[in-house]
């Protein structure tokens, strides 16, 4: 895109030089000498219009940073869900909220948006933690948690979600962890299933 704009500026400079504008260097002199004379800038207007109209625009369409009206992202529940002890009453990351029940819960962004995710050949990467009362990470290092995801606002390949692993830290306690790849941006429904429980939420994946 920058190269095309540069070419346009060079051609315009040469055209103006042909109208009598002073040339600033030998390149401008050579370009103006190679062009037919023009009597006024007005006569250049059709040429400028044609050049501008033939320039390809490679700038990608802007992708919304916030979810549009047709993407009903999941919001934090009211009253808020509070996990049982020994789990913390609020997530360690302030912009997230607990979501689910004691049988299966996760965290969701309060504004419904995941943005600035790392991009790799498989898509936009995110790590999703899941919890269940009674789950112990040392007893089930590879929990029988399955995850699926589908885009709601446009056709797209399914979410790439490998087998779950375990996780532990003082501020999250025992948890199940899945690293997923979103093949595209957009409105995504995420579903986790563990034992007899299923939990779904909708999130907007933005640049």
mmCIF file with all atom_site columns, C-alpha atoms in Angstrom:
data_model
loop_
_atom_site.group_PDB
_atom_site.id
_atom_site.type_symbol
_atom_site.label_atom_id
_atom_site.label_alt_id
_atom_site.label_comp_id
_atom_site.label_asym_id
_atom_site.label_entity_id
_atom_site.label_seq_id
_atom_site.pdbx_PDB_ins_code
_atom_site.Cartn_x
_atom_site.Cartn_y
_atom_site.Cartn_z
_atom_site.occupancy
_atom_site.B_iso_or_equiv
_atom_site.pdbx_formal_charge
_atom_site.auth_seq_id
_atom_site.auth_comp_id
_atom_site.auth_asym_id
_atom_site.auth_atom_id
_atom_site.pdbx_PDB_model_num
ATOM 1   C CA . UNK A 1 1   ? 0.000   0.000   0.000   1.00 0.00 ? 1   UNK A CA 1
ATOM 2   C CA . UNK A 1 2   ? 2.818   2.421   0.917   1.00 0.00 ? 2   UNK A CA 1
ATOM 3   C CA . UNK A 1 3   ? 4.604   1.583   -2.343  1.00 0.00 ? 3   UNK A CA 1
ATOM 4   C CA . UNK A 1 4   ? 1.510   2.376   -4.393  1.00 0.00 ? 4   UNK A CA 1
ATOM 5   C CA . UNK A 1 5   ? 1.041   5.695   -2.616  1.00 0.00 ? 5   UNK A CA 1
ATOM 6   C CA . UNK A 1 6   ? 4.685   6.562   -3.265  1.00 0.00 ? 6   UNK A CA 1
ATOM 7   C CA . UNK A 1 7   ? 4.258   5.813   -6.976  1.00 0.00 ? 7   UNK A CA 1
ATOM 8   C CA . UNK A 1 8   ? 1.188   8.026   -7.097  1.00 0.00 ? 8   UNK A CA 1
ATOM 9   C CA . UNK A 1 9   ? 3.057   10.897  -5.441  1.00 0.00 ? 9   UNK A CA 1
ATOM 10  C CA . UNK A 1 10  ? 5.934   10.535  -7.920  1.00 0.00 ? 10  UNK A CA 1
ATOM 11  C CA . UNK A 1 11  ? 3.539   10.648  -10.889 1.00 0.00 ? 11  UNK A CA 1
ATOM 12  C CA . UNK A 1 12  ? 1.643   13.645  -9.456  1.00 0.00 ? 12  UNK A CA 1
ATOM 13  C CA . UNK A 1 13  ? 4.906   15.489  -8.883  1.00 0.00 ? 13  UNK A CA 1
ATOM 14  C CA . UNK A 1 14  ? 5.903   14.879  -12.462 1.00 0.00 ? 14  UNK A CA 1
ATOM 15  C CA . UNK A 1 15  ? 2.549   16.101  -13.743 1.00 0.00 ? 15  UNK A CA 1
ATOM 16  C CA . UNK A 1 16  ? 2.763   19.281  -11.700 1.00 0.00 ? 16  UNK A CA 1
ATOM 17  C CA . UNK A 1 17  ? 6.266   19.846  -13.037 1.00 0.00 ? 17  UNK A CA 1
ATOM 18  C CA . UNK A 1 18  ? 4.851   19.668  -16.559 1.00 0.00 ? 18  UNK A CA 1
ATOM 19  C CA . UNK A 1 19  ? 2.484   22.527  -15.664 1.00 0.00 ? 19  UNK A CA 1
ATOM 20  C CA . UNK A 1 20  ? 5.349   24.811  -14.835 1.00 0.00 ? 20  UNK A CA 1
ATOM 21  C CA . UNK A 1 21  ? 6.030   23.966  -11.178 1.00 0.00 ? 21  UNK A CA 1
ATOM 22  C CA . UNK A 1 22  ? 9.778   24.086  -10.450 1.00 0.00 ? 22  UNK A CA 1
ATOM 23  C CA . UNK A 1 23  ? 11.531  20.735  -10.442 1.00 0.00 ? 23  UNK A CA 1
ATOM 24  C CA . UNK A 1 24  ? 13.525  19.990  -7.322  1.00 0.00 ? 24  UNK A CA 1
ATOM 25  C CA . UNK A 1 25  ? 15.897  17.333  -8.673  1.00 0.00 ? 25  UNK A CA 1
ATOM 26  C CA . UNK A 1 26  ? 17.053  15.529  -11.798 1.00 0.00 ? 26  UNK A CA 1
ATOM 27  C CA . UNK A 1 27  ? 14.523  12.729  -11.284 1.00 0.00 ? 27  UNK A CA 1
ATOM 28  C CA . UNK A 1 28  ? 11.645  15.193  -11.373 1.00 0.00 ? 28  UNK A CA 1
ATOM 29  C CA . UNK A 1 29  ? 13.158  16.813  -14.487 1.00 0.00 ? 29  UNK A CA 1
ATOM 30  C CA . UNK A 1 30  ? 13.379  13.468  -16.272 1.00 0.00 ? 30  UNK A CA 1
ATOM 31  C CA . UNK A 1 31  ? 9.829   12.517  -15.318 1.00 0.00 ? 31  UNK A CA 1
ATOM 32  C CA . UNK A 1 32  ? 8.367   15.852  -16.391 1.00 0.00 ? 32  UNK A CA 1
ATOM 33  C CA . UNK A 1 33  ? 10.246  15.766  -19.690 1.00 0.00 ? 33  UNK A CA 1
ATOM 34  C CA . UNK A 1 34  ? 8.760   12.362  -20.482 1.00 0.00 ? 34  UNK A CA 1
ATOM 35  C CA . UNK A 1 35  ? 5.170   13.605  -20.047 1.00 0.00 ? 35  UNK A CA 1
ATOM 36  C CA . UNK A 1 36  ? 3.083   15.586  -22.545 1.00 0.00 ? 36  UNK A CA 1
ATOM 37  C CA . UNK A 1 37  ? 2.626   19.266  -21.642 1.00 0.00 ? 37  UNK A CA 1
ATOM 38  C CA . UNK A 1 38  ? -0.436  20.303  -19.678 1.00 0.00 ? 38  UNK A CA 1
ATOM 39  C CA . UNK A 1 39  ? -1.727  23.828  -19.561 1.00 0.00 ? 39  UNK A CA 1
ATOM 40  C CA . UNK A 1 40  ? -3.311  23.890  -16.089 1.00 0.00 ? 40  UNK A CA 1
ATOM 41  C CA . UNK A 1 41  ? -3.823  21.763  -12.959 1.00 0.00 ? 41  UNK A CA 1
ATOM 42  C CA . UNK A 1 42  ? -7.484  21.479  -13.941 1.00 0.00 ? 42  UNK A CA 1
ATOM 43  C CA . UNK A 1 43  ? -6.513  19.325  -16.896 1.00 0.00 ? 43  UNK A CA 1
ATOM 44  C CA . UNK A 1 44  ? -4.698  17.003  -14.511 1.00 0.00 ? 44  UNK A CA 1
ATOM 45  C CA . UNK A 1 45  ? -7.872  16.184  -12.534 1.00 0.00 ? 45  UNK A CA 1
ATOM 46  C CA . UNK A 1 46  ? -9.068  13.351  -14.812 1.00 0.00 ? 46  UNK A CA 1
ATOM 47  C CA . UNK A 1 47  ? -5.606  11.749  -14.724 1.00 0.00 ? 47  UNK A CA 1
ATOM 48  C CA . UNK A 1 48  ? -5.390  12.003  -10.945 1.00 0.00 ? 48  UNK A CA 1
ATOM 49  C CA . UNK A 1 49  ? -8.868  10.487  -10.615 1.00 0.00 ? 49  UNK A CA 1
ATOM 50  C CA . UNK A 1 50  ? -7.983  7.526   -12.811 1.00 0.00 ? 50  UNK A CA 1
ATOM 51  C CA . UNK A 1 51  ? -4.714  6.877   -10.964 1.00 0.00 ? 51  UNK A CA 1
ATOM 52  C CA . UNK A 1 52  ? -6.374  7.032   -7.564  1.00 0.00 ? 52  UNK A CA 1
ATOM 53  C CA . UNK A 1 53  ? -9.194  4.783   -8.714  1.00 0.00 ? 53  UNK A CA 1
ATOM 54  C CA . UNK A 1 54  ? -6.842  2.070   -9.929  1.00 0.00 ? 54  UNK A CA 1
ATOM 55  C CA . UNK A 1 55  ? -4.771  1.864   -6.770  1.00 0.00 ? 55  UNK A CA 1
ATOM 56  C CA . UNK A 1 56  ? -5.574  -1.346  -4.820  1.00 0.00 ? 56  UNK A CA 1
ATOM 57  C CA . UNK A 1 57  ? -6.385  -0.859  -1.150  1.00 0.00 ? 57  UNK A CA 1
ATOM 58  C CA . UNK A 1 58  ? -4.812  -3.650  0.868   1.00 0.00 ? 58  UNK A CA 1
ATOM 59  C CA . UNK A 1 59  ? -5.823  -2.202  4.242   1.00 0.00 ? 59  UNK A CA 1
ATOM 60  C CA . UNK A 1 60  ? -7.831  -4.890  6.141   1.00 0.00 ? 60  UNK A CA 1
ATOM 61  C CA . UNK A 1 61  ? -11.357 -4.093  7.226   1.00 0.00 ? 61  UNK A CA 1
ATOM 62  C CA . UNK A 1 62  ? -11.384 -2.901  10.837  1.00 0.00 ? 62  UNK A CA 1
ATOM 63  C CA . UNK A 1 63  ? -12.587 -5.588  13.250  1.00 0.00 ? 63  UNK A CA 1
ATOM 64  C CA . UNK A 1 64  ? -14.738 -4.375  16.159  1.00 0.00 ? 64  UNK A CA 1
ATOM 65  C CA . UNK A 1 65  ? -12.946 -4.255  19.488  1.00 0.00 ? 65  UNK A CA 1
ATOM 66  C CA . UNK A 1 66  ? -16.236 -4.613  21.376  1.00 0.00 ? 66  UNK A CA 1
ATOM 67  C CA . UNK A 1 67  ? -18.959 -7.206  20.797  1.00 0.00 ? 67  UNK A CA 1
ATOM 68  C CA . UNK A 1 68  ? -21.681 -6.106  18.359  1.00 0.00 ? 68  UNK A CA 1
ATOM 69  C CA . UNK A 1 69  ? -25.349 -6.275  19.257  1.00 0.00 ? 69  UNK A CA 1
ATOM 70  C CA . UNK A 1 70  ? -25.797 -9.686  17.639  1.00 0.00 ? 70  UNK A CA 1
ATOM 71  C CA . UNK A 1 71  ? -23.131 -11.281 19.854  1.00 0.00 ? 71  UNK A CA 1
ATOM 72  C CA . UNK A 1 72  ? -24.761 -11.955 23.223  1.00 0.00 ? 72  UNK A CA 1
ATOM 73  C CA . UNK A 1 73  ? -21.616 -12.368 25.315  1.00 0.00 ? 73  UNK A CA 1
ATOM 74  C CA . UNK A 1 74  ? -21.956 -13.963 28.731  1.00 0.00 ? 74  UNK A CA 1
ATOM 75  C CA . UNK A 1 75  ? -21.913 -11.460 31.574  1.00 0.00 ? 75  UNK A CA 1
ATOM 76  C CA . UNK A 1 76  ? -21.070 -12.089 35.244  1.00 0.00 ? 76  UNK A CA 1
ATOM 77  C CA . UNK A 1 77  ? -24.066 -13.433 37.162  1.00 0.00 ? 77  UNK A CA 1
ATOM 78  C CA . UNK A 1 78  ? -25.987 -11.405 39.717  1.00 0.00 ? 78  UNK A CA 1
ATOM 79  C CA . UNK A 1 79  ? -25.601 -12.256 42.514  1.00 0.00 ? 79  UNK A CA 1
ATOM 80  C CA . UNK A 1 80  ? -22.043 -13.335 41.768  1.00 0.00 ? 80  UNK A CA 1
ATOM 81  C CA . UNK A 1 81  ? -21.063 -16.970 42.007  1.00 0.00 ? 81  UNK A CA 1
ATOM 82  C CA . UNK A 1 82  ? -18.686 -17.618 44.908  1.00 0.00 ? 82  UNK A CA 1
ATOM 83  C CA . UNK A 1 83  ? -16.748 -20.890 44.840  1.00 0.00 ? 83  UNK A CA 1
ATOM 84  C CA . UNK A 1 84  ? -16.607 -23.032 47.979  1.00 0.00 ? 84  UNK A CA 1
ATOM 85  C CA . UNK A 1 85  ? -13.582 -22.976 50.298  1.00 0.00 ? 85  UNK A CA 1
ATOM 86  C CA . UNK A 1 86  ? -10.643 -23.199 49.918  1.00 0.00 ? 86  UNK A CA 1
ATOM 87  C CA . UNK A 1 87  ? -11.061 -21.427 46.571  1.00 0.00 ? 87  UNK A CA 1
ATOM 88  C CA . UNK A 1 88  ? -10.817 -17.607 46.628  1.00 0.00 ? 88  UNK A CA 1
ATOM 89  C CA . UNK A 1 89  ? -14.063 -15.656 46.583  1.00 0.00 ? 89  UNK A CA 1
ATOM 90  C CA . UNK A 1 90  ? -12.901 -13.547 43.634  1.00 0.00 ? 90  UNK A CA 1
ATOM 91  C CA . UNK A 1 91  ? -10.603 -14.484 40.730  1.00 0.00 ? 91  UNK A CA 1
ATOM 92  C CA . UNK A 1 92  ? -6.949  -13.460 41.017  1.00 0.00 ? 92  UNK A CA 1
ATOM 93  C CA . UNK A 1 93  ? -7.285  -11.316 37.847  1.00 0.00 ? 93  UNK A CA 1
ATOM 94  C CA . UNK A 1 94  ? -9.638  -8.375  38.603  1.00 0.00 ? 94  UNK A CA 1
ATOM 95  C CA . UNK A 1 95  ? -11.107 -8.081  35.095  1.00 0.00 ? 95  UNK A CA 1
ATOM 96  C CA . UNK A 1 96  ? -12.483 -11.636 35.326  1.00 0.00 ? 96  UNK A CA 1
ATOM 97  C CA . UNK A 1 97  ? -15.467 -13.052 37.208  1.00 0.00 ? 97  UNK A CA 1
ATOM 98  C CA . UNK A 1 98  ? -16.350 -16.538 38.376  1.00 0.00 ? 98  UNK A CA 1
ATOM 99  C CA . UNK A 1 99  ? -19.000 -18.266 36.280  1.00 0.00 ? 99  UNK A CA 1
ATOM 100 C CA . UNK A 1 100 ? -20.772 -21.579 36.813  1.00 0.00 ? 100 UNK A CA 1
ATOM 101 C CA . UNK A 1 101 ? -21.677 -23.779 39.788  1.00 0.00 ? 101 UNK A CA 1
ATOM 102 C CA . UNK A 1 102 ? -19.834 -25.807 42.380  1.00 0.00 ? 102 UNK A CA 1
ATOM 103 C CA . UNK A 1 103 ? -20.042 -28.784 40.003  1.00 0.00 ? 103 UNK A CA 1
ATOM 104 C CA . UNK A 1 104 ? -18.177 -26.932 37.232  1.00 0.00 ? 104 UNK A CA 1
ATOM 105 C CA . UNK A 1 105 ? -17.031 -23.322 36.944  1.00 0.00 ? 105 UNK A CA 1
ATOM 106 C CA . UNK A 1 106 ? -14.589 -21.136 35.058  1.00 0.00 ? 106 UNK A CA 1
ATOM 107 C CA . UNK A 1 107 ? -13.716 -17.454 34.701  1.00 0.00 ? 107 UNK A CA 1
ATOM 108 C CA . UNK A 1 108 ? -15.163 -15.096 32.101  1.00 0.00 ? 108 UNK A CA 1
ATOM 109 C CA . UNK A 1 109 ? -14.051 -11.564 31.165  1.00 0.00 ? 109 UNK A CA 1
ATOM 110 C CA . UNK A 1 110 ? -16.360 -9.011  32.754  1.00 0.00 ? 110 UNK A CA 1
ATOM 111 C CA . UNK A 1 111 ? -16.709 -7.101  29.470  1.00 0.00 ? 111 UNK A CA 1
ATOM 112 C CA . UNK A 1 112 ? -17.204 -10.283 27.466  1.00 0.00 ? 112 UNK A CA 1
ATOM 113 C CA . UNK A 1 113 ? -14.035 -9.738  25.405  1.00 0.00 ? 113 UNK A CA 1
ATOM 114 C CA . UNK A 1 114 ? -10.800 -11.618 24.926  1.00 0.00 ? 114 UNK A CA 1
ATOM 115 C CA . UNK A 1 115 ? -8.385  -9.436  23.010  1.00 0.00 ? 115 UNK A CA 1
ATOM 116 C CA . UNK A 1 116 ? -4.682  -9.202  22.184  1.00 0.00 ? 116 UNK A CA 1
ATOM 117 C CA . UNK A 1 117 ? -4.362  -12.989 22.159  1.00 0.00 ? 117 UNK A CA 1
ATOM 118 C CA . UNK A 1 118 ? -1.093  -14.433 20.810  1.00 0.00 ? 118 UNK A CA 1
ATOM 119 C CA . UNK A 1 119 ? -1.382  -15.434 17.154  1.00 0.00 ? 119 UNK A CA 1
ATOM 120 C CA . UNK A 1 120 ? 0.235   -18.623 15.875  1.00 0.00 ? 120 UNK A CA 1
ATOM 121 C CA . UNK A 1 121 ? -0.298  -20.749 12.734  1.00 0.00 ? 121 UNK A CA 1
ATOM 122 C CA . UNK A 1 122 ? -3.255  -22.524 14.394  1.00 0.00 ? 122 UNK A CA 1
ATOM 123 C CA . UNK A 1 123 ? -5.042  -19.341 15.436  1.00 0.00 ? 123 UNK A CA 1
ATOM 124 C CA . UNK A 1 124 ? -5.439  -17.076 18.461  1.00 0.00 ? 124 UNK A CA 1
ATOM 125 C CA . UNK A 1 125 ? -4.275  -18.818 21.641  1.00 0.00 ? 125 UNK A CA 1
ATOM 126 C CA . UNK A 1 126 ? -5.963  -18.680 25.026  1.00 0.00 ? 126 UNK A CA 1
ATOM 127 C CA . UNK A 1 127 ? -5.580  -20.701 28.211  1.00 0.00 ? 127 UNK A CA 1
ATOM 128 C CA . UNK A 1 128 ? -8.861  -21.578 29.915  1.00 0.00 ? 128 UNK A CA 1
ATOM 129 C CA . UNK A 1 129 ? -9.052  -22.801 33.492  1.00 0.00 ? 129 UNK A CA 1
ATOM 130 C CA . UNK A 1 130 ? -11.916 -24.907 34.868  1.00 0.00 ? 130 UNK A CA 1
ATOM 131 C CA . UNK A 1 131 ? -12.746 -25.948 38.417  1.00 0.00 ? 131 UNK A CA 1
ATOM 132 C CA . UNK A 1 132 ? -14.944 -28.486 40.184  1.00 0.00 ? 132 UNK A CA 1
ATOM 133 C CA . UNK A 1 133 ? -15.376 -28.991 43.894  1.00 0.00 ? 133 UNK A CA 1
ATOM 134 C CA . UNK A 1 134 ? -13.407 -32.039 44.911  1.00 0.00 ? 134 UNK A CA 1
ATOM 135 C CA . UNK A 1 135 ? -11.028 -32.040 41.969  1.00 0.00 ? 135 UNK A CA 1
ATOM 136 C CA . UNK A 1 136 ? -7.446  -32.651 43.122  1.00 0.00 ? 136 UNK A CA 1
ATOM 137 C CA . UNK A 1 137 ? -4.712  -31.969 40.612  1.00 0.00 ? 137 UNK A CA 1
ATOM 138 C CA . UNK A 1 138 ? -2.326  -34.625 41.971  1.00 0.00 ? 138 UNK A CA 1
ATOM 139 C CA . UNK A 1 139 ? -4.954  -37.353 41.784  1.00 0.00 ? 139 UNK A CA 1
ATOM 140 C CA . UNK A 1 140 ? -6.039  -36.592 38.205  1.00 0.00 ? 140 UNK A CA 1
ATOM 141 C CA . UNK A 1 141 ? -3.142  -34.988 36.323  1.00 0.00 ? 141 UNK A CA 1
ATOM 142 C CA . UNK A 1 142 ? -4.998  -35.355 33.008  1.00 0.00 ? 142 UNK A CA 1
ATOM 143 C CA . UNK A 1 143 ? -8.622  -34.633 33.916  1.00 0.00 ? 143 UNK A CA 1
ATOM 144 C CA . UNK A 1 144 ? -11.429 -36.052 31.799  1.00 0.00 ? 144 UNK A CA 1
ATOM 145 C CA . UNK A 1 145 ? -12.500 -32.585 30.737  1.00 0.00 ? 145 UNK A CA 1
ATOM 146 C CA . UNK A 1 146 ? -13.552 -32.004 27.138  1.00 0.00 ? 146 UNK A CA 1
ATOM 147 C CA . UNK A 1 147 ? -13.930 -28.637 25.453  1.00 0.00 ? 147 UNK A CA 1
ATOM 148 C CA . UNK A 1 148 ? -15.606 -27.558 22.247  1.00 0.00 ? 148 UNK A CA 1
ATOM 149 C CA . UNK A 1 149 ? -16.130 -24.191 20.597  1.00 0.00 ? 149 UNK A CA 1
ATOM 150 C CA . UNK A 1 150 ? -18.071 -22.857 17.648  1.00 0.00 ? 150 UNK A CA 1
ATOM 151 C CA . UNK A 1 151 ? -18.287 -19.449 16.050  1.00 0.00 ? 151 UNK A CA 1
ATOM 152 C CA . UNK A 1 152 ? -21.805 -18.012 16.166  1.00 0.00 ? 152 UNK A CA 1
ATOM 153 C CA . UNK A 1 153 ? -21.620 -14.990 13.851  1.00 0.00 ? 153 UNK A CA 1
ATOM 154 C CA . UNK A 1 154 ? -20.012 -16.534 10.759  1.00 0.00 ? 154 UNK A CA 1
ATOM 155 C CA . UNK A 1 155 ? -18.840 -19.891 9.394   1.00 0.00 ? 155 UNK A CA 1
ATOM 156 C CA . UNK A 1 156 ? -15.484 -20.978 10.807  1.00 0.00 ? 156 UNK A CA 1
ATOM 157 C CA . UNK A 1 157 ? -13.542 -24.132 11.661  1.00 0.00 ? 157 UNK A CA 1
ATOM 158 C CA . UNK A 1 158 ? -14.149 -25.545 15.117  1.00 0.00 ? 158 UNK A CA 1
ATOM 159 C CA . UNK A 1 159 ? -12.111 -24.484 18.113  1.00 0.00 ? 159 UNK A CA 1
ATOM 160 C CA . UNK A 1 160 ? -8.897  -26.441 18.516  1.00 0.00 ? 160 UNK A CA 1
ATOM 161 C CA . UNK A 1 161 ? -8.801  -27.804 22.068  1.00 0.00 ? 161 UNK A CA 1
ATOM 162 C CA . UNK A 1 162 ? -6.314  -30.546 23.038  1.00 0.00 ? 162 UNK A CA 1
ATOM 163 C CA . UNK A 1 163 ? -6.591  -32.794 26.058  1.00 0.00 ? 163 UNK A CA 1
ATOM 164 C CA . UNK A 1 164 ? -6.809  -31.025 29.412  1.00 0.00 ? 164 UNK A CA 1
ATOM 165 C CA . UNK A 1 165 ? -3.995  -30.931 31.910  1.00 0.00 ? 165 UNK A CA 1
ATOM 166 C CA . UNK A 1 166 ? -3.794  -29.960 35.559  1.00 0.00 ? 166 UNK A CA 1
ATOM 167 C CA . UNK A 1 167 ? -2.783  -26.735 37.261  1.00 0.00 ? 167 UNK A CA 1
ATOM 168 C CA . UNK A 1 168 ? -2.179  -25.534 40.776  1.00 0.00 ? 168 UNK A CA 1
ATOM 169 C CA . UNK A 1 169 ? -1.278  -22.295 42.549  1.00 0.00 ? 169 UNK A CA 1
ATOM 170 C CA . UNK A 1 170 ? -2.157  -20.808 45.911  1.00 0.00 ? 170 UNK A CA 1
ATOM 171 C CA . UNK A 1 171 ? -4.463  -18.229 44.346  1.00 0.00 ? 171 UNK A CA 1
ATOM 172 C CA . UNK A 1 172 ? -6.372  -20.717 42.173  1.00 0.00 ? 172 UNK A CA 1
ATOM 173 C CA . UNK A 1 173 ? -5.965  -24.029 44.039  1.00 0.00 ? 173 UNK A CA 1
ATOM 174 C CA . UNK A 1 174 ? -6.511  -27.228 42.019  1.00 0.00 ? 174 UNK A CA 1
ATOM 175 C CA . UNK A 1 175 ? -7.696  -26.495 38.489  1.00 0.00 ? 175 UNK A CA 1
ATOM 176 C CA . UNK A 1 176 ? -8.048  -28.060 35.054  1.00 0.00 ? 176 UNK A CA 1
ATOM 177 C CA . UNK A 1 177 ? -6.300  -26.279 32.199  1.00 0.00 ? 177 UNK A CA 1
ATOM 178 C CA . UNK A 1 178 ? -6.847  -26.341 28.442  1.00 0.00 ? 178 UNK A CA 1
ATOM 179 C CA . UNK A 1 179 ? -4.843  -24.311 25.915  1.00 0.00 ? 179 UNK A CA 1
ATOM 180 C CA . UNK A 1 180 ? -7.096  -23.571 22.930  1.00 0.00 ? 180 UNK A CA 1
ATOM 181 C CA . UNK A 1 181 ? -6.683  -21.968 19.512  1.00 0.00 ? 181 UNK A CA 1
ATOM 182 C CA . UNK A 1 182 ? -9.408  -19.853 17.907  1.00 0.00 ? 182 UNK A CA 1
ATOM 183 C CA . UNK A 1 183 ? -9.055  -20.179 14.117  1.00 0.00 ? 183 UNK A CA 1
ATOM 184 C CA . UNK A 1 184 ? -10.700 -16.769 13.616  1.00 0.00 ? 184 UNK A CA 1
ATOM 185 C CA . UNK A 1 185 ? -11.767 -13.699 15.528  1.00 0.00 ? 185 UNK A CA 1
ATOM 186 C CA . UNK A 1 186 ? -15.470 -13.236 16.232  1.00 0.00 ? 186 UNK A CA 1
ATOM 187 C CA . UNK A 1 187 ? -18.299 -14.405 18.485  1.00 0.00 ? 187 UNK A CA 1
ATOM 188 C CA . UNK A 1 188 ? -17.512 -17.790 20.031  1.00 0.00 ? 188 UNK A CA 1
ATOM 189 C CA . UNK A 1 189 ? -19.493 -20.175 22.219  1.00 0.00 ? 189 UNK A CA 1
ATOM 190 C CA . UNK A 1 190 ? -17.255 -22.240 24.505  1.00 0.00 ? 190 UNK A CA 1
ATOM 191 C CA . UNK A 1 191 ? -18.488 -25.433 26.148  1.00 0.00 ? 191 UNK A CA 1
ATOM 192 C CA . UNK A 1 192 ? -16.746 -27.488 28.808  1.00 0.00 ? 192 UNK A CA 1
ATOM 193 C CA . UNK A 1 193 ? -17.873 -30.909 30.003  1.00 0.00 ? 193 UNK A CA 1
ATOM 194 C CA . UNK A 1 194 ? -16.569 -32.749 33.031  1.00 0.00 ? 194 UNK A CA 1
ATOM 195 C CA . UNK A 1 195 ? -18.175 -35.854 34.547  1.00 0.00 ? 195 UNK A CA 1
ATOM 196 C CA . UNK A 1 196 ? -21.917 -35.180 34.524  1.00 0.00 ? 196 UNK A CA 1
ATOM 197 C CA . UNK A 1 197 ? -21.705 -31.391 34.172  1.00 0.00 ? 197 UNK A CA 1
ATOM 198 C CA . UNK A 1 198 ? -21.663 -29.121 31.118  1.00 0.00 ? 198 UNK A CA 1
ATOM 199 C CA . UNK A 1 199 ? -21.053 -25.369 31.146  1.00 0.00 ? 199 UNK A CA 1
ATOM 200 C CA . UNK A 1 200 ? -21.173 -22.938 28.198  1.00 0.00 ? 200 UNK A CA 1
ATOM 201 C CA . UNK A 1 201 ? -20.419 -19.250 27.754  1.00 0.00 ? 201 UNK A CA 1
ATOM 202 C CA . UNK A 1 202 ? -20.118 -16.805 24.861  1.00 0.00 ? 202 UNK A CA 1
ATOM 203 C CA . UNK A 1 203 ? -17.129 -14.523 24.376  1.00 0.00 ? 203 UNK A CA 1
ATOM 204 C CA . UNK A 1 204 ? -16.054 -11.972 21.746  1.00 0.00 ? 204 UNK A CA 1
ATOM 205 C CA . UNK A 1 205 ? -12.544 -12.682 20.442  1.00 0.00 ? 205 UNK A CA 1
ATOM 206 C CA . UNK A 1 206 ? -11.080 -9.381  19.211  1.00 0.00 ? 206 UNK A CA 1
ATOM 207 C CA . UNK A 1 207 ? -7.684  -8.224  17.859  1.00 0.00 ? 207 UNK A CA 1
#
